[in-house]
JSON list of C-alpha atoms and ligand atoms in Angstrom, two decimals:
[
{"chain": "J", "resi": 48, "resn": "MET", "atom": "CA", "xyz": [-41.11, 6.00, 18.58]},
{"chain": "J", "resi": 49, "resn": "THR", "atom": "CA", "xyz": [-43.50, 3.89, 16.57]},
{"chain": "J", "resi": 50, "resn": "ASP", "atom": "CA", "xyz": [-46.27, 2.31, 18.66]},
{"chain": "J", "resi": 51, "resn": "TYR", "atom": "CA", "xyz": [-46.28, -1.17, 17.13]},
{"chain": "J", "resi": 52, "resn": "ALA", "atom": "CA", "xyz": [-48.91, -2.50, 19.55]},
{"chain": "J", "resi": 53, "resn": "LEU", "atom": "CA", "xyz": [-51.31, 0.18, 18.30]},
{"chain": "J", "resi": 54, "resn": "LEU", "atom": "CA", "xyz": [-50.36, -0.50, 14.66]},
{"chain": "J", "resi": 55, "resn": "GLY", "atom": "CA", "xyz": [-51.03, -4.19, 15.25]},
{"chain": "J", "resi": 56, "resn": "ARG", "atom": "CA", "xyz": [-54.55, -3.53, 16.50]},
{"chain": "J", "resi": 57, "resn": "GLN", "atom": "CA", "xyz": [-55.22, -1.20, 13.56]},
{"chain": "J", "resi": 58, "resn": "LEU", "atom": "CA", "xyz": [-53.89, -3.74, 11.05]},
{"chain": "J", "resi": 59, "resn": "GLU", "atom": "CA", "xyz": [-56.07, -6.49, 12.55]},
{"chain": "J", "resi": 60, "resn": "MET", "atom": "CA", "xyz": [-59.12, -4.28, 11.99]},
{"chain": "J", "resi": 61, "resn": "LEU", "atom": "CA", "xyz": [-58.05, -3.38, 8.46]},
{"chain": "J", "resi": 62, "resn": "LEU", "atom": "CA", "xyz": [-57.62, -7.01, 7.35]},
{"chain": "J", "resi": 63, "resn": "ASP", "atom": "CA", "xyz": [-61.29, -7.93, 7.25]},
{"chain": "J", "resi": 64, "resn": "THR", "atom": "CA", "xyz": [-61.16, -10.35, 4.32]},
{"chain": "J", "resi": 65, "resn": "ARG", "atom": "CA", "xyz": [-59.27, -13.66, 4.14]},
{"chain": "J", "resi": 66, "resn": "ASP", "atom": "CA", "xyz": [-58.10, -12.94, 0.58]},
{"chain": "J", "resi": 67, "resn": "TRP", "atom": "CA", "xyz": [-54.30, -12.87, 0.30]},
{"chain": "J", "resi": 68, "resn": "ILE", "atom": "CA", "xyz": [-54.09, -10.24, -2.45]},
{"chain": "J", "resi": 69, "resn": "THR", "atom": "CA", "xyz": [-56.44, -7.86, -0.65]},
{"chain": "J", "resi": 70, "resn": "ASN", "atom": "CA", "xyz": [-54.66, -8.34, 2.65]},
{"chain": "J", "resi": 71, "resn": "ALA", "atom": "CA", "xyz": [-51.19, -8.00, 1.11]},
{"chain": "J", "resi": 72, "resn": "ALA", "atom": "CA", "xyz": [-52.19, -4.80, -0.69]},
{"chain": "J", "resi": 73, "resn": "GLN", "atom": "CA", "xyz": [-53.71, -3.33, 2.46]},
{"chain": "J", "resi": 74, "resn": "THR", "atom": "CA", "xyz": [-50.71, -4.34, 4.59]},
{"chain": "J", "resi": 75, "resn": "ALA", "atom": "CA", "xyz": [-48.22, -2.74, 2.17]},
{"chain": "J", "resi": 76, "resn": "ALA", "atom": "CA", "xyz": [-50.25, 0.48, 2.04]},
{"chain": "J", "resi": 77, "resn": "PHE", "atom": "CA", "xyz": [-50.72, 0.55, 5.83]},
{"chain": "J", "resi": 78, "resn": "ILE", "atom": "CA", "xyz": [-47.02, 0.06, 6.56]},
{"chain": "J", "resi": 79, "resn": "ASN", "atom": "CA", "xyz": [-45.99, 2.64, 3.99]},
{"chain": "J", "resi": 80, "resn": "GLU", "atom": "CA", "xyz": [-48.45, 5.13, 5.47]},
{"chain": "J", "resi": 81, "resn": "GLN", "atom": "CA", "xyz": [-47.78, 4.50, 9.17]},
{"chain": "J", "resi": 82, "resn": "ILE", "atom": "CA", "xyz": [-44.07, 3.83, 9.45]},
{"chain": "J", "resi": 83, "resn": "PRO", "atom": "CA", "xyz": [-41.96, 6.96, 8.98]},
{"chain": "J", "resi": 84, "resn": "ASP", "atom": "CA", "xyz": [-39.07, 7.41, 6.55]},
{"chain": "J", "resi": 85, "resn": "LEU", "atom": "CA", "xyz": [-39.80, 4.65, 4.05]},
{"chain": "J", "resi": 86, "resn": "ASN", "atom": "CA", "xyz": [-39.41, 4.96, 0.30]},
{"chain": "J", "resi": 87, "resn": "TRP", "atom": "CA", "xyz": [-40.74, 1.46, -0.51]},
{"chain": "J", "resi": 88, "resn": "ALA", "atom": "CA", "xyz": [-42.79, -1.21, 1.23]},
{"chain": "J", "resi": 89, "resn": "GLY", "atom": "CA", "xyz": [-44.19, -4.38, -0.24]},
{"chain": "J", "resi": 90, "resn": "PHE", "atom": "CA", "xyz": [-44.23, -8.09, -0.88]},
{"chain": "J", "resi": 91, "resn": "TYR", "atom": "CA", "xyz": [-42.20, -10.44, -2.99]},
{"chain": "J", "resi": 92, "resn": "LEU", "atom": "CA", "xyz": [-43.88, -13.81, -3.53]},
{"chain": "J", "resi": 93, "resn": "HIS", "atom": "CA", "xyz": [-42.37, -17.29, -3.84]},
{"chain": "J", "resi": 94, "resn": "ARG", "atom": "CA", "xyz": [-44.33, -18.39, -6.91]},
{"chain": "J", "resi": 95, "resn": "GLN", "atom": "CA", "xyz": [-41.54, -19.97, -8.94]},
{"chain": "J", "resi": 96, "resn": "PRO", "atom": "CA", "xyz": [-38.82, -22.32, -7.68]},
{"chain": "J", "resi": 97, "resn": "GLN", "atom": "CA", "xyz": [-36.15, -20.47, -5.68]},
{"chain": "J", "resi": 98, "resn": "THR", "atom": "CA", "xyz": [-37.37, -17.16, -7.12]},
{"chain": "J", "resi": 99, "resn": "LEU", "atom": "CA", "xyz": [-39.26, -14.17, -5.74]},
{"chain": "J", "resi": 100, "resn": "LEU", "atom": "CA", "xyz": [-41.79, -12.31, -7.90]},
{"chain": "J", "resi": 101, "resn": "LEU", "atom": "CA", "xyz": [-42.94, -8.79, -7.17]},
{"chain": "J", "resi": 102, "resn": "GLY", "atom": "CA", "xyz": [-46.26, -8.63, -5.34]},
{"chain": "J", "resi": 103, "resn": "PRO", "atom": "CA", "xyz": [-48.44, -5.84, -3.92]},
{"chain": "J", "resi": 104, "resn": "PHE", "atom": "CA", "xyz": [-46.32, -2.83, -2.95]},
{"chain": "J", "resi": 105, "resn": "GLN", "atom": "CA", "xyz": [-46.18, 0.92, -2.46]},
{"chain": "J", "resi": 106, "resn": "GLY", "atom": "CA", "xyz": [-43.41, 2.96, -4.02]},
{"chain": "J", "resi": 107, "resn": "LYS", "atom": "CA", "xyz": [-41.50, 3.09, -7.28]},
{"chain": "J", "resi": 108, "resn": "PRO", "atom": "CA", "xyz": [-41.62, 0.21, -9.77]},
{"chain": "J", "resi": 109, "resn": "ALA", "atom": "CA", "xyz": [-39.16, -2.36, -8.44]},
{"chain": "J", "resi": 110, "resn": "CYS", "atom": "CA", "xyz": [-36.71, -5.06, -9.48]},
{"chain": "J", "resi": 111, "resn": "ASN", "atom": "CA", "xyz": [-38.22, -8.34, -10.64]},
{"chain": "J", "resi": 112, "resn": "PRO", "atom": "CA", "xyz": [-37.66, -11.27, -10.43]},
{"chain": "J", "resi": 113, "resn": "ILE", "atom": "CA", "xyz": [-35.25, -11.82, -7.52]},
{"chain": "J", "resi": 114, "resn": "PRO", "atom": "CA", "xyz": [-33.58, -15.25, -7.30]},
{"chain": "J", "resi": 115, "resn": "PHE", "atom": "CA", "xyz": [-33.04, -16.68, -3.81]},
{"chain": "J", "resi": 116, "resn": "ASP", "atom": "CA", "xyz": [-29.27, -16.25, -4.22]},
{"chain": "J", "resi": 117, "resn": "LYS", "atom": "CA", "xyz": [-29.46, -12.50, -4.91]},
{"chain": "J", "resi": 118, "resn": "GLY", "atom": "CA", "xyz": [-30.02, -9.43, -2.78]},
{"chain": "J", "resi": 119, "resn": "VAL", "atom": "CA", "xyz": [-31.35, -8.82, 0.68]},
{"chain": "J", "resi": 120, "resn": "CYS", "atom": "CA", "xyz": [-34.73, -10.29, -0.25]},
{"chain": "J", "resi": 121, "resn": "GLY", "atom": "CA", "xyz": [-33.11, -13.46, -1.58]},
{"chain": "J", "resi": 122, "resn": "ALA", "atom": "CA", "xyz": [-31.07, -13.79, 1.63]},
{"chain": "J", "resi": 123, "resn": "ALA", "atom": "CA", "xyz": [-34.24, -13.53, 3.74]},
{"chain": "J", "resi": 124, "resn": "ALA", "atom": "CA", "xyz": [-36.01, -16.18, 1.65]},
{"chain": "J", "resi": 125, "resn": "ARG", "atom": "CA", "xyz": [-32.98, -18.51, 1.55]},
{"chain": "J", "resi": 126, "resn": "THR", "atom": "CA", "xyz": [-32.09, -18.32, 5.25]},
{"chain": "J", "resi": 127, "resn": "ARG", "atom": "CA", "xyz": [-35.65, -17.82, 6.56]},
{"chain": "J", "resi": 128, "resn": "GLN", "atom": "CA", "xyz": [-34.14, -15.14, 8.81]},
{"chain": "J", "resi": 129, "resn": "THR", "atom": "CA", "xyz": [-35.09, -11.47, 8.93]},
{"chain": "J", "resi": 130, "resn": "GLN", "atom": "CA", "xyz": [-32.44, -9.34, 7.24]},
{"chain": "J", "resi": 131, "resn": "ARG", "atom": "CA", "xyz": [-31.91, -5.98, 8.95]},
{"chain": "J", "resi": 132, "resn": "VAL", "atom": "CA", "xyz": [-29.39, -3.99, 6.93]},
{"chain": "J", "resi": 133, "resn": "ALA", "atom": "CA", "xyz": [-28.13, -0.68, 8.31]},
{"chain": "J", "resi": 134, "resn": "ASP", "atom": "CA", "xyz": [-26.30, 0.28, 5.11]},
{"chain": "J", "resi": 135, "resn": "VAL", "atom": "CA", "xyz": [-27.25, -1.45, 1.90]},
{"chain": "J", "resi": 136, "resn": "HIS", "atom": "CA", "xyz": [-24.03, -0.26, 0.23]},
{"chain": "J", "resi": 137, "resn": "ALA", "atom": "CA", "xyz": [-22.16, -2.58, 2.60]},
{"chain": "J", "resi": 138, "resn": "PHE", "atom": "CA", "xyz": [-24.38, -5.63, 1.88]},
{"chain": "J", "resi": 139, "resn": "PRO", "atom": "CA", "xyz": [-22.76, -7.92, -0.72]},
{"chain": "J", "resi": 140, "resn": "GLY", "atom": "CA", "xyz": [-25.19, -8.51, -3.57]},
{"chain": "J", "resi": 141, "resn": "HIS", "atom": "CA", "xyz": [-27.68, -5.84, -2.58]},
{"chain": "J", "resi": 142, "resn": "ILE", "atom": "CA", "xyz": [-29.99, -5.08, -5.52]},
{"chain": "J", "resi": 143, "resn": "ALA", "atom": "CA", "xyz": [-30.39, -1.33, -5.94]},
{"chain": "J", "resi": 144, "resn": "CYS", "atom": "CA", "xyz": [-33.88, -0.72, -7.35]},
{"chain": "J", "resi": 145, "resn": "ASP", "atom": "CA", "xyz": [-33.75, 2.89, -6.20]},
{"chain": "J", "resi": 146, "resn": "ALA", "atom": "CA", "xyz": [-30.45, 4.69, -5.59]},
{"chain": "J", "resi": 147, "resn": "ALA", "atom": "CA", "xyz": [-32.13, 6.59, -2.72]},
{"chain": "J", "resi": 148, "resn": "SER", "atom": "CA", "xyz": [-32.46, 3.46, -0.57]},
{"chain": "J", "resi": 149, "resn": "ARG", "atom": "CA", "xyz": [-29.89, 3.20, 2.24]},
{"chain": "J", "resi": 150, "resn": "ALA", "atom": "CA", "xyz": [-31.36, 0.84, 4.85]},
{"chain": "J", "resi": 151, "resn": "GLU", "atom": "CA", "xyz": [-33.51, -2.24, 4.38]},
{"chain": "J", "resi": 152, "resn": "LEU", "atom": "CA", "xyz": [-35.56, -4.67, 6.47]},
{"chain": "J", "resi": 153, "resn": "VAL", "atom": "CA", "xyz": [-36.81, -7.93, 4.94]},
{"chain": "J", "resi": 154, "resn": "VAL", "atom": "CA", "xyz": [-38.98, -10.38, 6.88]},
{"chain": "J", "resi": 155, "resn": "PRO", "atom": "CA", "xyz": [-39.52, -13.92, 5.53]},
{"chain": "J", "resi": 156, "resn": "LEU", "atom": "CA", "xyz": [-43.15, -15.04, 5.59]},
{"chain": "J", "resi": 157, "resn": "ILE", "atom": "CA", "xyz": [-43.37, -18.73, 6.49]},
{"chain": "J", "resi": 158, "resn": "VAL", "atom": "CA", "xyz": [-46.73, -20.42, 5.85]},
{"chain": "J", "resi": 159, "resn": "ASN", "atom": "CA", "xyz": [-47.16, -24.18, 6.46]},
{"chain": "J", "resi": 160, "resn": "ASP", "atom": "CA", "xyz": [-43.39, -24.49, 6.81]},
{"chain": "J", "resi": 161, "resn": "GLU", "atom": "CA", "xyz": [-42.83, -23.02, 3.32]},
{"chain": "J", "resi": 162, "resn": "VAL", "atom": "CA", "xyz": [-41.47, -19.60, 2.34]},
{"chain": "J", "resi": 163, "resn": "TRP", "atom": "CA", "xyz": [-44.63, -17.97, 0.98]},
{"chain": "J", "resi": 164, "resn": "GLY", "atom": "CA", "xyz": [-42.78, -14.71, 0.32]},
{"chain": "J", "resi": 165, "resn": "VAL", "atom": "CA", "xyz": [-41.09, -11.79, 2.06]},
{"chain": "J", "resi": 166, "resn": "LEU", "atom": "CA", "xyz": [-42.11, -8.36, 3.26]},
{"chain": "J", "resi": 167, "resn": "ASP", "atom": "CA", "xyz": [-39.50, -5.79, 2.15]},
{"chain": "J", "resi": 168, "resn": "MET", "atom": "CA", "xyz": [-39.12, -2.25, 3.44]},
{"chain": "J", "resi": 169, "resn": "ASP", "atom": "CA", "xyz": [-36.59, 0.33, 2.23]},
{"chain": "J", "resi": 170, "resn": "SER", "atom": "CA", "xyz": [-35.57, 3.63, 3.78]},
{"chain": "J", "resi": 171, "resn": "PRO", "atom": "CA", "xyz": [-33.46, 6.50, 2.48]},
{"chain": "J", "resi": 172, "resn": "GLN", "atom": "CA", "xyz": [-32.12, 6.93, 6.02]},
{"chain": "J", "resi": 173, "resn": "PRO", "atom": "CA", "xyz": [-29.04, 4.85, 6.94]},
{"chain": "J", "resi": 174, "resn": "ASN", "atom": "CA", "xyz": [-29.52, 2.70, 10.05]},
{"chain": "J", "resi": 175, "resn": "ARG", "atom": "CA", "xyz": [-33.26, 3.35, 9.92]},
{"chain": "J", "resi": 176, "resn": "PHE", "atom": "CA", "xyz": [-34.40, 0.06, 11.44]},
{"chain": "J", "resi": 177, "resn": "SER", "atom": "CA", "xyz": [-33.72, -0.74, 15.10]},
{"chain": "J", "resi": 178, "resn": "ALA", "atom": "CA", "xyz": [-34.14, -4.11, 16.81]},
{"chain": "J", "resi": 179, "resn": "GLU", "atom": "CA", "xyz": [-37.46, -2.73, 18.12]},
{"chain": "J", "resi": 180, "resn": "ASP", "atom": "CA", "xyz": [-38.56, -1.95, 14.56]},
{"chain": "J", "resi": 181, "resn": "GLN", "atom": "CA", "xyz": [-37.60, -5.48, 13.55]},
{"chain": "J", "resi": 182, "resn": "SER", "atom": "CA", "xyz": [-39.66, -7.14, 16.28]},
{"chain": "J", "resi": 183, "resn": "GLY", "atom": "CA", "xyz": [-42.56, -4.74, 15.72]},
{"chain": "J", "resi": 184, "resn": "ILE", "atom": "CA", "xyz": [-42.65, -5.42, 11.99]},
{"chain": "J", "resi": 185, "resn": "GLU", "atom": "CA", "xyz": [-42.27, -9.17, 12.53]},
{"chain": "J", "resi": 186, "resn": "ALA", "atom": "CA", "xyz": [-45.36, -8.94, 14.76]},
{"chain": "J", "resi": 187, "resn": "LEU", "atom": "CA", "xyz": [-47.24, -7.12, 11.96]},
{"chain": "J", "resi": 188, "resn": "CYS", "atom": "CA", "xyz": [-46.23, -9.94, 9.60]},
{"chain": "J", "resi": 189, "resn": "ARG", "atom": "CA", "xyz": [-47.66, -12.53, 12.02]},
{"chain": "J", "resi": 190, "resn": "ILE", "atom": "CA", "xyz": [-50.93, -10.57, 12.04]},
{"chain": "J", "resi": 191, "resn": "PHE", "atom": "CA", "xyz": [-50.98, -10.56, 8.21]},
{"chain": "J", "resi": 192, "resn": "ILE", "atom": "CA", "xyz": [-50.38, -14.34, 8.13]},
{"chain": "J", "resi": 193, "resn": "ALA", "atom": "CA", "xyz": [-53.01, -15.10, 10.79]},
{"chain": "J", "resi": 194, "resn": "ALA", "atom": "CA", "xyz": [-55.61, -12.94, 8.96]},
{"chain": "J", "resi": 195, "resn": "THR", "atom": "CA", "xyz": [-55.09, -14.56, 5.54]},
{"chain": "J", "resi": 196, "resn": "ASP", "atom": "CA", "xyz": [-56.02, -17.76, 3.68]},
{"chain": "J", "resi": 197, "resn": "PHE", "atom": "CA", "xyz": [-53.14, -18.79, 1.42]},
{"chain": "J", "resi": 198, "resn": "THR", "atom": "CA", "xyz": [-54.85, -21.60, -0.48]},
{"chain": "Z", "resi": 1469, "resn": "SME", "atom": "N1", "xyz": [-33.02, -4.14, -2.41]},
{"chain": "Z", "resi": 1469, "resn": "SME", "atom": "C1", "xyz": [-33.69, -5.41, -2.55]},
{"chain": "Z", "resi": 1469, "resn": "SME", "atom": "C2", "xyz": [-34.44, -5.50, -3.85]},
{"chain": "Z", "resi": 1469, "resn": "SME", "atom": "C3", "xyz": [-35.87, -5.13, -3.74]},
{"chain": "Z", "resi": 1469, "resn": "SME", "atom": "S1", "xyz": [-36.13, -3.50, -3.64]},
{"chain": "Z", "resi": 1469, "resn": "SME", "atom": "O1", "xyz": [-35.43, -2.89, -2.51]},
{"chain": "Z", "resi": 1469, "resn": "SME", "atom": "C4", "xyz": [-37.73, -3.07, -3.66]},
{"chain": "Z", "resi": 1469, "resn": "SME", "atom": "C5", "xyz": [-32.71, -6.54, -2.42]},
{"chain": "Z", "resi": 1469, "resn": "SME", "atom": "O2", "xyz": [-31.49, -6.34, -2.40]},
{"chain": "Z", "resi": 1469, "resn": "SME", "atom": "O3", "xyz": [-33.16, -7.68, -2.34]}
]
């Protein structure tokens, strides 16, 4: 089982600047390296109205842009709720960037009461993300937000 408390302490040490692009790049690389069975991990950023633009990530080149009314990422941004999808083939409107992806976890990143972006993780393994993974990754997202200046 993934030790999210340990990963949290390691991520806090890794994020030693306040710069959002540095911290987002490091966070994507750290998650991709440390969490097993992922084929993509990264950020989509809310930089245009009701639209997500691809940000720092690890993995194959990905779909861009993603409107708030499309896909798992759009659902996370629109509802401000984490989307934990056991089987992306069963999710209406899922956007398949990579046919290998089967499970997905998307955490909305709320900064100053606005959706700053989302953290998206894909896995080729169906049902990859448990409730424990969700809360562990949400905790890593809080560490990323606390370590970063968004202005
Ligand atoms: N599958 C996502 C699109 C982004 S990629 O997985 C990197 C979605 O449905 O929003």
